[in-house]
Coordinates of C-alpha atoms in Angstrom, one line a residue:
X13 CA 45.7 -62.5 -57.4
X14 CA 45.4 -64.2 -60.4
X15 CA 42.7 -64.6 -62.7
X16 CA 40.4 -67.7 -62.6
X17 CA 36.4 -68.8 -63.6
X18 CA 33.7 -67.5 -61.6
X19 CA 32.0 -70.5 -60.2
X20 CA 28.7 -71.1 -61.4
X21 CA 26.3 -69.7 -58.4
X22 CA 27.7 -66.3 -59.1
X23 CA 27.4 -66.6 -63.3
X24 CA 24.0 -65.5 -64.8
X25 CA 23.2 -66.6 -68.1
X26 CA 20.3 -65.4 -70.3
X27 CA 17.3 -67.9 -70.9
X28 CA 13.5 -67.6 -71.8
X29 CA 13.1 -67.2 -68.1
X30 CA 14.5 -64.1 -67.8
X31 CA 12.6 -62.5 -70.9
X32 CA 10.0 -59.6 -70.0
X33 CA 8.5 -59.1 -73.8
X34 CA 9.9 -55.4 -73.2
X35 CA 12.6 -55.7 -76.1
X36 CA 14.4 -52.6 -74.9
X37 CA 14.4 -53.2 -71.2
X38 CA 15.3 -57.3 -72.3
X39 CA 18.1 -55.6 -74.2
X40 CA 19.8 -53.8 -71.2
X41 CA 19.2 -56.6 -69.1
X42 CA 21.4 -59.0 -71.8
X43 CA 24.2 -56.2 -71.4
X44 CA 23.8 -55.6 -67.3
X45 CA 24.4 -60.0 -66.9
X46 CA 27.6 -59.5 -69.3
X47 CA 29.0 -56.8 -67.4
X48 CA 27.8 -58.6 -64.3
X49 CA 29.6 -61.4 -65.4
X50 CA 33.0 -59.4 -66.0
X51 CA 32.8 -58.4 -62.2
X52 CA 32.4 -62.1 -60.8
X53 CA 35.7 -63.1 -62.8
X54 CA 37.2 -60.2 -62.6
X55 CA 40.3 -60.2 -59.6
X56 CA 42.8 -57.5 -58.8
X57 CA 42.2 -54.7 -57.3
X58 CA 42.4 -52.1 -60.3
X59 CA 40.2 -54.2 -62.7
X60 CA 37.4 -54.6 -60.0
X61 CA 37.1 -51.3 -59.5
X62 CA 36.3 -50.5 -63.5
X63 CA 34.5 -53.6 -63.5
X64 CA 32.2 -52.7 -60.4
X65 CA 32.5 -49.2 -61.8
X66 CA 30.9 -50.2 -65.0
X67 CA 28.0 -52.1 -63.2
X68 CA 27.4 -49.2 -61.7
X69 CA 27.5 -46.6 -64.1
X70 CA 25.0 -49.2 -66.9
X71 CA 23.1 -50.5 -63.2
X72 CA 21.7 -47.0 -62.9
X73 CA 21.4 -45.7 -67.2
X74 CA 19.0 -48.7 -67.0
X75 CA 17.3 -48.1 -64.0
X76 CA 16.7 -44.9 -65.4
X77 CA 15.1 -46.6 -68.4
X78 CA 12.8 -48.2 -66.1
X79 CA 11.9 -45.7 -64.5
X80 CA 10.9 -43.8 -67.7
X81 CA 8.7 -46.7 -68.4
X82 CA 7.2 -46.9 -65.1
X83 CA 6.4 -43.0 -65.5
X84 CA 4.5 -43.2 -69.1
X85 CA 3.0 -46.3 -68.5
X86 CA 1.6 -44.8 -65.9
X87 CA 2.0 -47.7 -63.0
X88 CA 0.6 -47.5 -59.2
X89 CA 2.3 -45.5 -57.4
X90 CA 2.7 -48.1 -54.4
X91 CA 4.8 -50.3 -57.4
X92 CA 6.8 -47.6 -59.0
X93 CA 7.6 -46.8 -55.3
X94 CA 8.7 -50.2 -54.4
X95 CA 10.6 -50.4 -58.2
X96 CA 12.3 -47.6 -57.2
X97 CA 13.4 -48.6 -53.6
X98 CA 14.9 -51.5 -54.7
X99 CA 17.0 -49.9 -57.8
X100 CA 18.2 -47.3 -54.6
X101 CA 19.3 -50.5 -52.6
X102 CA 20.7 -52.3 -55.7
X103 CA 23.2 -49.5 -56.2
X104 CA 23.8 -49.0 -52.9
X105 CA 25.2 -52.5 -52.4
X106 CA 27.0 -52.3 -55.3
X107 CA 29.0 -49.1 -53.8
X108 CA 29.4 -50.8 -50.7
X109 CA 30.9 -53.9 -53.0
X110 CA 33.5 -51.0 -54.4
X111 CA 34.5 -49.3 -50.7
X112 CA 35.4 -53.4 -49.8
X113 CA 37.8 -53.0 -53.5
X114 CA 39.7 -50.0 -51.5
X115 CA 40.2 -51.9 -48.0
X116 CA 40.5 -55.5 -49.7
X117 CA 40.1 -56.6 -53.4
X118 CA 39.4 -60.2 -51.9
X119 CA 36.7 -59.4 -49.9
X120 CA 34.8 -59.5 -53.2
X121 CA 34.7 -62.9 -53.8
X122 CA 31.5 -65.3 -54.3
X123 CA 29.4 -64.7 -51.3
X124 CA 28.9 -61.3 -52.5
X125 CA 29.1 -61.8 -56.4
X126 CA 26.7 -64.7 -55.4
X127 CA 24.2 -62.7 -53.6
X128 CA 24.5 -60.0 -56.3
X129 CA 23.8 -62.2 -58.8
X130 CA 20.7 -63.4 -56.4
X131 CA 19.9 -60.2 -56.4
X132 CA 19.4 -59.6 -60.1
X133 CA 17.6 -62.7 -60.9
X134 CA 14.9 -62.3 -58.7
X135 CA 15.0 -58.7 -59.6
X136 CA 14.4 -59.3 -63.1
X137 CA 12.4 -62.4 -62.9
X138 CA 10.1 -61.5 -60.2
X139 CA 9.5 -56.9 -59.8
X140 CA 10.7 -56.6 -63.5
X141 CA 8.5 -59.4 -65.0
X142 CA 5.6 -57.5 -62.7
X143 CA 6.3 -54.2 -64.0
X144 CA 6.7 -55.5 -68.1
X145 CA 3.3 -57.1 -67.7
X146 CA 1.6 -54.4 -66.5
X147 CA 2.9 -52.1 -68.6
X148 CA 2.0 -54.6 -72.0
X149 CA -1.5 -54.8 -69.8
X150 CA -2.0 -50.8 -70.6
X151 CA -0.6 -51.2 -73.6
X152 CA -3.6 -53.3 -74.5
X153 CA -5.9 -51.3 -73.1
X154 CA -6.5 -53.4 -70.2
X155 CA -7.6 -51.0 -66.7
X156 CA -5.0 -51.9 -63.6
X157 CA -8.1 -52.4 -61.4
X158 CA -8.9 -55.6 -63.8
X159 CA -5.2 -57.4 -63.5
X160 CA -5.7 -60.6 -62.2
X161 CA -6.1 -61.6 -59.0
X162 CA -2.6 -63.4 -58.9
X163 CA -0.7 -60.3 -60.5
X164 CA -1.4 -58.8 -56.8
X165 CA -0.3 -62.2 -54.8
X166 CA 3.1 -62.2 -56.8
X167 CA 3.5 -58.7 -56.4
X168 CA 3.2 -59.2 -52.9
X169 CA 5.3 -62.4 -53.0
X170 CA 7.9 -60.5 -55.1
X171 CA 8.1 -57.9 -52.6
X172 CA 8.4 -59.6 -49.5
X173 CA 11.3 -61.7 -51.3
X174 CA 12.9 -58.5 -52.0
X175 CA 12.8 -57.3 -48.4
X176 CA 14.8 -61.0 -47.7
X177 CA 16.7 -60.2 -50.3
X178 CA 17.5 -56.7 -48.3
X179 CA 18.2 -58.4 -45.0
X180 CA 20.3 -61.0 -46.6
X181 CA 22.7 -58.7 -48.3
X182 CA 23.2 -56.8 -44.9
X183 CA 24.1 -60.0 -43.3
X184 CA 26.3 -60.8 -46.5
X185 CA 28.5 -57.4 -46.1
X186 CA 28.2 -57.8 -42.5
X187 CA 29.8 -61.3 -42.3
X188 CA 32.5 -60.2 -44.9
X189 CA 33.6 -57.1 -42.7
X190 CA 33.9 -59.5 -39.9
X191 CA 35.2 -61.7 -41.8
X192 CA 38.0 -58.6 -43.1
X193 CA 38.2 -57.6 -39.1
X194 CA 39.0 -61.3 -38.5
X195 CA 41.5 -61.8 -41.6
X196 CA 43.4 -58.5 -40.4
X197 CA 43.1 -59.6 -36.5
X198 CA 44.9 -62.8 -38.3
X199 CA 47.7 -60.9 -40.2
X200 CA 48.5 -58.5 -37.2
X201 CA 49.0 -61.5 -34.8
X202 CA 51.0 -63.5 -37.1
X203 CA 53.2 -60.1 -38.0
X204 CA 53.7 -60.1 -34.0
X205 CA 54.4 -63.9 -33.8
X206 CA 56.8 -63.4 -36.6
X207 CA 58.5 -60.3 -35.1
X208 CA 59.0 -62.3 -31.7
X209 CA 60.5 -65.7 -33.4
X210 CA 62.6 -63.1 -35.6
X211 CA 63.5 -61.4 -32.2
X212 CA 64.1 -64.8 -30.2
X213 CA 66.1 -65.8 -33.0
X214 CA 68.8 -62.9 -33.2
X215 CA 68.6 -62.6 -29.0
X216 CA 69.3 -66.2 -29.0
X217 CA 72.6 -65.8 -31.7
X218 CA 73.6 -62.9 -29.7
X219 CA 73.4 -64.8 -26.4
X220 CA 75.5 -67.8 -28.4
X221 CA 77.8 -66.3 -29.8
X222 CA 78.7 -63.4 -27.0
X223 CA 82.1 -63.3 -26.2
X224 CA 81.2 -63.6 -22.2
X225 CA 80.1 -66.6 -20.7
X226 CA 76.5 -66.1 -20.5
X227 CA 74.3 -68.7 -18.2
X228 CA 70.7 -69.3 -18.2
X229 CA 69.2 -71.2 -14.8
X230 CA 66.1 -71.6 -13.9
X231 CA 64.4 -70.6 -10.2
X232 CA 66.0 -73.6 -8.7
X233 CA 69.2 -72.2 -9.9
X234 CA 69.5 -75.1 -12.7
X235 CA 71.3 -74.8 -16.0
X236 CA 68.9 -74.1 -18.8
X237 CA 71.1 -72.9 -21.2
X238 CA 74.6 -72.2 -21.6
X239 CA 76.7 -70.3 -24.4
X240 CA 79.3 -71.4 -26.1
X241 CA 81.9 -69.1 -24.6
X242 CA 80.6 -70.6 -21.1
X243 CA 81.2 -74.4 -22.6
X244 CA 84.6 -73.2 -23.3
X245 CA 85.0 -71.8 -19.9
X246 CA 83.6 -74.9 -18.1
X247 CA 85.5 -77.0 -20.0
X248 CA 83.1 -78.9 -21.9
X249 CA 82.2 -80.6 -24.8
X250 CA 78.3 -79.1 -25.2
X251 CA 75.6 -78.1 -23.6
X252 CA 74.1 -81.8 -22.5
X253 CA 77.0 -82.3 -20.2
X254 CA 75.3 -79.6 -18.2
X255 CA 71.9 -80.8 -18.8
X256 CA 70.2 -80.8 -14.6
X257 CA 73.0 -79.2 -12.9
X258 CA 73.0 -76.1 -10.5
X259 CA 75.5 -73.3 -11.3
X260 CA 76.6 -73.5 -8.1
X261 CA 78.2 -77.2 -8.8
X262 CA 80.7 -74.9 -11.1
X263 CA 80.9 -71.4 -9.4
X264 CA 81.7 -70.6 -5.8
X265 CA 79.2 -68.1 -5.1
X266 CA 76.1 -66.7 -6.9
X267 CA 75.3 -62.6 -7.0
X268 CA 72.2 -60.8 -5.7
X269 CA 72.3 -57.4 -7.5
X270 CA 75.6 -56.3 -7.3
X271 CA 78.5 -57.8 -9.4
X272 CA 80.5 -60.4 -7.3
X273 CA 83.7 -61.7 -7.8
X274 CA 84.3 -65.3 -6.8
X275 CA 86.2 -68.7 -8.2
X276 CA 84.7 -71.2 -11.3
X277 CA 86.0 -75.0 -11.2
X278 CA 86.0 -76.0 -14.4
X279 CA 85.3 -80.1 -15.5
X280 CA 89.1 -80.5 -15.3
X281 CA 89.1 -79.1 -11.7
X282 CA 90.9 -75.9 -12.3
X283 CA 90.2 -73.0 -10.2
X284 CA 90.2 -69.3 -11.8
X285 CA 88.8 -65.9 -10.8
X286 CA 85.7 -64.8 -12.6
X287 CA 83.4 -62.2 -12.2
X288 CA 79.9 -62.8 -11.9
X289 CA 77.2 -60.4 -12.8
X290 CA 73.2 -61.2 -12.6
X291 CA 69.7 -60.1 -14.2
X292 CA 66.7 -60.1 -11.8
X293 CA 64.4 -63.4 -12.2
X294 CA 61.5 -62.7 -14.9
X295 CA 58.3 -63.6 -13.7
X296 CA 59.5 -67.6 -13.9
X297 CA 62.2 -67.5 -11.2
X298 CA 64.9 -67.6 -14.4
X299 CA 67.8 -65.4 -14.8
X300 CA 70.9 -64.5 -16.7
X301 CA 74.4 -64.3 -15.6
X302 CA 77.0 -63.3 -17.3
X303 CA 80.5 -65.0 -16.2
X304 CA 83.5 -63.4 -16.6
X305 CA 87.2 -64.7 -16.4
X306 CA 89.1 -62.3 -14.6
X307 CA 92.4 -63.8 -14.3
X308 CA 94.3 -62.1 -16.6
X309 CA 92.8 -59.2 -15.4
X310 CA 94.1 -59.9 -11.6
X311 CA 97.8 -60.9 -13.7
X312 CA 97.9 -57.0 -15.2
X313 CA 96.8 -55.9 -11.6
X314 CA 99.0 -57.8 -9.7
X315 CA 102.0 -56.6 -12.1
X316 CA 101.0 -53.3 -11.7
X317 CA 100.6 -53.7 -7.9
X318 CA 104.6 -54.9 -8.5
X319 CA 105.3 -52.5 -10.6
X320 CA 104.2 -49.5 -8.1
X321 CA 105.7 -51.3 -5.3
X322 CA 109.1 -51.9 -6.8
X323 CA 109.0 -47.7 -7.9
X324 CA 108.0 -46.7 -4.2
X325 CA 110.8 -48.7 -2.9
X326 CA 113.0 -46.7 -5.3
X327 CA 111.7 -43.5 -4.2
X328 CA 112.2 -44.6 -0.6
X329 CA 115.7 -45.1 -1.0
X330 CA 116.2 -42.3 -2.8
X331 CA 114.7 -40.1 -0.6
X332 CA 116.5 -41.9 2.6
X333 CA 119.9 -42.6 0.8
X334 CA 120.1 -39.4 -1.2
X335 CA 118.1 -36.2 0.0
X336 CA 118.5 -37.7 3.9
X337 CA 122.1 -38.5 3.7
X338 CA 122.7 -34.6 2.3
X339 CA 120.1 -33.1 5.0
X340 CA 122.2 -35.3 7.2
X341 CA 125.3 -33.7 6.0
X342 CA 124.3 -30.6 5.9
X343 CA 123.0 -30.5 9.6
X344 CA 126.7 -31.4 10.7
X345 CA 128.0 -28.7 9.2
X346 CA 125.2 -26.5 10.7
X347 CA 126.4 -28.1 14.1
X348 CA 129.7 -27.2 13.5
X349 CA 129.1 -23.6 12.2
X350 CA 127.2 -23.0 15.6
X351 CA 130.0 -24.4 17.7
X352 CA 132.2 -21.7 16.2
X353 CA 130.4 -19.0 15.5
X354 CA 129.3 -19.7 19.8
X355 CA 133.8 -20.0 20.7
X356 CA 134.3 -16.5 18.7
X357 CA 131.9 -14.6 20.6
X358 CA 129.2 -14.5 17.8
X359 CA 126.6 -14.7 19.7
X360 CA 123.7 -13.7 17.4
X361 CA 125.1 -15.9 14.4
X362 CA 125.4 -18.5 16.3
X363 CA 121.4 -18.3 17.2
X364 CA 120.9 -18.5 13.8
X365 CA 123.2 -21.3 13.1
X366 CA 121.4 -23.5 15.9
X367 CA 117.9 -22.8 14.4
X368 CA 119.5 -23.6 10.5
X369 CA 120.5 -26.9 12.7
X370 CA 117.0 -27.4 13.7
X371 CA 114.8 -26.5 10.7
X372 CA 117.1 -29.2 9.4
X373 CA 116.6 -31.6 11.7
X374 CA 112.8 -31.2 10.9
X375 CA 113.3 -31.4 7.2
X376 CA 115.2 -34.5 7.8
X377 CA 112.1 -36.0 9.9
X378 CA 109.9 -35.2 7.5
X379 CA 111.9 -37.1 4.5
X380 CA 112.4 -40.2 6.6
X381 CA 108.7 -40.0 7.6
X382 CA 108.0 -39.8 3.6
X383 CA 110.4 -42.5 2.9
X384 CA 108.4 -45.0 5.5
X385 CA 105.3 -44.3 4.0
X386 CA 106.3 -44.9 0.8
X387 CA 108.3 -48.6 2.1
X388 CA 106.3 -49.3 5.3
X389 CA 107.2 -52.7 5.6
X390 CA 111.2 -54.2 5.4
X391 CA 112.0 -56.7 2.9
X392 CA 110.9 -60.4 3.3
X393 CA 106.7 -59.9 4.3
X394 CA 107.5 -61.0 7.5
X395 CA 107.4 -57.5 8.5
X396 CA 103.8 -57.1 8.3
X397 CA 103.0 -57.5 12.1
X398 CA 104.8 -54.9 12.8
X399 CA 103.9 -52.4 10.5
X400 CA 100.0 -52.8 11.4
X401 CA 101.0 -52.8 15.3
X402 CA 103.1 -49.6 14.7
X403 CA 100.2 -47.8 12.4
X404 CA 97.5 -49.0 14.9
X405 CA 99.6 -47.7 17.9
X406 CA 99.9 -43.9 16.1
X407 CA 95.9 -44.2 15.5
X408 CA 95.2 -45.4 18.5
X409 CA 93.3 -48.5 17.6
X410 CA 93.2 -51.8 19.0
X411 CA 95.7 -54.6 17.2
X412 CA 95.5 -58.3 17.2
X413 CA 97.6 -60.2 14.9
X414 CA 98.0 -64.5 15.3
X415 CA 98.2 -67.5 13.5
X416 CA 100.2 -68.8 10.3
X417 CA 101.5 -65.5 9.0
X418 CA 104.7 -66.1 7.4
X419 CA 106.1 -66.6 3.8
X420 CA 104.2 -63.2 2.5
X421 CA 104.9 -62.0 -0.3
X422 CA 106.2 -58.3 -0.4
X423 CA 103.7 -57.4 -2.8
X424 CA 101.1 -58.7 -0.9
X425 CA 101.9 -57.9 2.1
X426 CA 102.3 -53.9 1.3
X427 CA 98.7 -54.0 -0.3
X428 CA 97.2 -55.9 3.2
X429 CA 98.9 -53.2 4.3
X430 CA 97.5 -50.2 2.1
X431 CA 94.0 -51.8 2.6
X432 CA 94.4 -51.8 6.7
X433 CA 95.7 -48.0 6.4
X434 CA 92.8 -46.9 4.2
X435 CA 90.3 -48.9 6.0
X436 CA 91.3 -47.0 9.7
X437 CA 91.4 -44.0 7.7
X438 CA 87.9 -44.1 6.7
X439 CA 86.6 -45.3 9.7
X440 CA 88.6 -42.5 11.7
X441 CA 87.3 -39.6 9.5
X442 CA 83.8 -40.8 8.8
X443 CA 82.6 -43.6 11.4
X444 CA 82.4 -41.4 14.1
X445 CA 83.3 -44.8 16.3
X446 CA 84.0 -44.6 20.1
X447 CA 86.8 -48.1 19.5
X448 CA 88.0 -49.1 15.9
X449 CA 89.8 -52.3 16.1
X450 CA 91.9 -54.5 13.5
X451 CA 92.7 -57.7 13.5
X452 CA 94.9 -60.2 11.3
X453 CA 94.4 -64.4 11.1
X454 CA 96.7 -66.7 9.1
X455 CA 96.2 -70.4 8.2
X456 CA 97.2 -72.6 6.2
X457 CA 94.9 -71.5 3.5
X458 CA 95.5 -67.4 3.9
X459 CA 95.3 -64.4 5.5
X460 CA 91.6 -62.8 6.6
X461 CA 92.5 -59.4 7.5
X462 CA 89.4 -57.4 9.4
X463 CA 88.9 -53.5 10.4
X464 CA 85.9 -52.9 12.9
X465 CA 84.4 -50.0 14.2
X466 CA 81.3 -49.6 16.2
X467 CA 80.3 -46.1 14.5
X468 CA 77.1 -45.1 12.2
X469 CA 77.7 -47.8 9.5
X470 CA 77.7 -47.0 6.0
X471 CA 74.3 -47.0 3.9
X472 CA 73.3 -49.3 1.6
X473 CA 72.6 -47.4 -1.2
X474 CA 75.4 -44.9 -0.7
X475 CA 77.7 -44.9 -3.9
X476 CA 81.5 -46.0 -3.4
X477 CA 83.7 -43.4 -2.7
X478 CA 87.3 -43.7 -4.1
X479 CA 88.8 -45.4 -0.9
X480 CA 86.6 -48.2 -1.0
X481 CA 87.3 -48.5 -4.8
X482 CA 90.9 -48.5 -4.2
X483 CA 90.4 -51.3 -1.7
X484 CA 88.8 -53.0 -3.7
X485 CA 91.5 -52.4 -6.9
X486 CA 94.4 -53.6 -4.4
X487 CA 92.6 -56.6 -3.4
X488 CA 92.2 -57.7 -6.7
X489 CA 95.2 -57.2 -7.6
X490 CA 96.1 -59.9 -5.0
X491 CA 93.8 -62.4 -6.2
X492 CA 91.8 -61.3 -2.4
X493 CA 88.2 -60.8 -1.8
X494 CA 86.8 -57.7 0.0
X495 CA 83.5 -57.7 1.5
X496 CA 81.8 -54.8 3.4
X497 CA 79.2 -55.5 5.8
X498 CA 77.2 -54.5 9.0
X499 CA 79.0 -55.5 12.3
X500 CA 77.4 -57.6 14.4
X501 CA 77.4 -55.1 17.0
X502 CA 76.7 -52.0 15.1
X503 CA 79.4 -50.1 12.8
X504 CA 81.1 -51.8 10.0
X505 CA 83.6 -54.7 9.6
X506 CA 85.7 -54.7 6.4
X507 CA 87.2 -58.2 5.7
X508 CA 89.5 -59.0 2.9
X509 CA 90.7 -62.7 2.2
X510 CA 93.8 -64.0 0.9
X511 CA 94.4 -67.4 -0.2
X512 CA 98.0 -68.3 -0.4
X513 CA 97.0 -70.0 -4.1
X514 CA 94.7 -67.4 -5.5
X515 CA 93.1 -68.9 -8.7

C-alpha cells in the first residue's frame, strides 16, 4: 500500500500543553510523539513493524525513566501503582497493534493510531502532568499530605479517564478483529463466487462448443439452452428459434435412465436416427441430454450386416456346391463298392463298405444342415415366413405370421431372422416358459416382429448378456428398434420394429 499523510486525529504535535517542567521526561516525550508520528504514516507491512517496533522499544526506555523518577521522588504508592499499570497496558496495546502487522498490515490504520495517539495525550497531559508536579512539589520541599485539594480530584479524574481509556482500546481491537474476521469472511466468499463464475464459464464453453448435441430443458421438458452442435443438428439458425419449445416437438422419444435410440426431425423435416442419452433432473426439475446422430453409425452397421451376409452366402455355397457335391460323390462310390464287394462273396468288406456309405451320408447331413444355417432364408426376402415357421416348428413354438410382408430386403430379412433365432434361444435355455410364441405383422409402414414367453422374466437390473447385445447390434444395423419388456401376462415379450424408410 502506498504511502500517504496520517490524517490529523491520529498526528500529535508538541505545544505548551503537553509540557511537564520535567526537562528530561519533556525531552523523551518530544522523541516518543515523533516516533509516534512515523507509525501513523507509516504503511507496509515491513516498515510498520520497525516503526511499531521502535515505539515500543523508546515506549518502555522512557517508562523506565519514569519509573526511576517515581522511585526517588519518592511518590504514593497508590500513584506509582496506577503510573505503572497504565505504562503495562500502554505496551500491551502496542504489541497487540504489531500481532495485527503479522495477520494484516491494514488493520492498523486510524482507529487504532487514533486511539493510540488518545492514549498518549491524556497520558501525558493528565497522570504525567500529576506525577511532574508532585515530584517538583518534593522538590520544593512541599509534604504530599499538603498538595492541594484539587491535585487529589484530578488524580481521581485522571484515573477514571484512564480506565475509559482501557475499555475503549479493548473495544477498538475488538471492532478491528471483527472487522479482519469480516474483511476475510468477504475475501473467502468473493474467492468462491469467483471460482464458480470461472467454473460456470469453462462448463458453459465446454457445453458450446462440445462436439455432441447437448440440450438443456427445463422440468416441463422446455428448451433452455441448446449448443451449437444441437443448432446444427436441428437445423437452425440460433438458439431463439428454440426459445419455449419442448424437445419433444424435435425428438421422437425422451430417455429415463438408460440410453435410447429414437428419430430427430430437424426444421427442414428430415428424419435421422440419433441416440439419446439423459442426466437425472437437479433439484429444479432441469436436465441434460446429450443427442447423438447415429446414422452413419447404422450406414457402417448396415454394411457390415451386408458384408457378413454376402460372406455366409459364400460359405453356404461352398459348403453345399463344393464339400456336398464331393461327400455326394463319394457316397456313390461307397454304394457301388458295397454292391460289389456284396456279388463277389465279400461279405465282411462289404459291411464295412455300407457303414463308409452311411457315416457319409451323416457327414453330408451335417454339411447341408451347416449350409442352411449359414443361408436360412432363399434369395428375394420373401422367404422369411417360411424360415421362422420351419425354425419355430423344430423348437416347438407357436408361429403366427400376417399382413404386408413382402418386398424385404435380404439383408433385413436374415437379421429379423437372427433376432427371432436368438430371441427363442434365450427364452428356451433361460425362461423356463411352459409356451413361447412368435409372431410377425407387416404394414405399410414395417415389420413389428415379437417373441413371448410366459417364463420368470428377466430382472431389471440384471446386466445384458451378449445375446441381447447382439440383438440389439443387428437391429441397428437395420435402422430397427428393440425394446425388452414385461409381458402382460408374465414372462417377457421382445419386440423389434422395422420401418420400411428407416431414417
Amino acid at each position: 500500500m502506498p504511502a500517504s499523510d496520517p490524517p490529523a486525529a491520529a498526528t500529535l504535535r508538541w505545544s505548551d500543553a503537553l509540557e511537564t517542567g520535567l526537562d528530561d521526561v519533556d525531552h523523551q516525550h518530544r522523541t516518543l510523539l515523533d516516533i509516534f508520528n512515523r507509525v501513523a504514516a507509516t504503511r507496509g507491512a515491513d516498515a510498520l513493524r520497525a516503526a511499531l517496533g521502535e515505539l515500543s522499544a523508546y515506549a518502555r526506555y522512557h517508562f523506565g525513566t519514569e519509573a526511576q523518577l517515581m522511585r526517588s521522588a519518592p511518590l504514593r504508592d497508590e500513584q506509582r501503582d496506577a503510573h505503572l499499570r497504565a505504562h503495562q497496558r500502554f505496551d500491551e496495546f502496542v504489541q497487540r497493534a504489531l500481532q495485527l502487522v503479522d495477520v494484516d498490515p491494514r488493520a492498523v490504520g486510524d482507529e487504532l493510531t487514533g486511539f493510540l495517539a488518545q492514549w498518549l495525550r491524556h497520558h501525558i497531559m493528565g497522570i504525567d502532568a500529576a506525577m511532574a508536579r508532585e515530584i517538583l512539589a518534593l522538590r520544593r520541599g512541599d509534604a504530599a499530605a499538603d498538595m492541594a485539594p484539587g491535585d487529589a480530584i484530578d488524580a481521581s479524574i485522571d484515573h477514571t479517564l484512564a480506565g475509559v481509556l482501557d475499555g475503549l482500546g479493548e473495544r477498538t481491537f475488538a471492532l478491528i478483529e471483527a472487522n479482519l474476521r469480516l474483511r476475510d469472511e468477504i475475501a473467502s466468499r468473493e474467492r468462491v463466487e469467483a471460482a464458480l463464475r470461472d467454473r460456470e464459464a469453462r462448463y458453459r464453453d465446454l457445453f458450446m462448443h462440445a462436439p455432441d448435441a447437448l440440450f438443456e430443458v427445463d422440468s416441463e421438458q422446455r428448451i433452455a439452452l441448446a449448443n451449437d452442435a444441437a443448432l446444427r443438428l436441428l437445423g437452425v439458425a440460433g438458439s431463439d428459434a428454440l426459445r419455449g419449445q419442448t424437445l419433444a416437438h424435435y425428438v421422437a422419444a425422451l430417455p429415463g435412465t438408460a440410453p435410447l435410440e429414437t428419430l430427430l426431425r430437424g426444421v427442414d423435416g428430415a428424419l435421422r436416427p440419433v441416440e439419446v442419452v439423459a442426466a437425472p433432473p437437479d433439484t429444479n426439475g432441469r436436465r441434460h441430454l446429450i443427442v447423438r446422430d447415429i446414422g452413419e453409425r447404422r450406414r457402417l452397421q448396415r454394411r457390415a450386416a451386408e458384408a457378413s451376409r454376402l460372406e455366409q452366402e459364400r460359405l453356404g455355397r461352398e459348403l453345399h456346391d463344393g464339400a456336398g457335391q464331393r461327400l455326394v460323390a463319394i457316397g456313390l462310390f461307397a454304394n457301388s463298392l458295397h454292391k460289389r464287394l456284396a456279388h463277389d462273396g465279400r461279405r465282411a468288406d462289404a459291411e464295412l463298405a455300407a457303414e463308409l456309405g452311411t457315416q457319409i451320408r451323416h457327414a453330408l447331413d451335417e454339411i447341408r444342415a451347416l449350409a442352411h444355417g449359414l443361408v436360412p432364408l432363399p434369395p428375394g426376402g420373401g422367404g422369411l415366413q417360411g424360415a421362422l415357421a420351419a425354425l419355430c416348428a423344430d423348437l416347438d413354438c407357436a408361429c403366427d405370421t400376417d399382413g404386408e410382408l413382402d418386398g424385404i430386403d435380404d439383408g433385413v430379412a436374415l437379421q429379423l431372422y437372427r433376432i427371432a433365432q436368438e430371441a427363442l434361444s434365450n427364452a428356451l435355455r433361460h425362461a423356463g416358459a411352459s409356451r413361447i410364441a412368435l409372431e410377425l405383422r407387416g404394414d405399410a409402414d414395417g415389420l413389428t416382429l415379437r417373441v413371448r414367453d410366459d417364463g420368470c422374466g428377466i430382472a431389471t437390473d440384471a446386466p445384458e448378456g451378449l445375446g441381447l447385445s447382439t440383438m440389439r447390434y443387428r437391429a441397428g444395423a437395420i435402422g430397427a428398434a428393440l425394446s425388452i419388456t414385461a409381458a402382460a401376462a408374465g414372462g417377457t415379450e421382445i419386440a423389434c420394429r422395422w420401418p420400411r424408410q428407416p431414417g
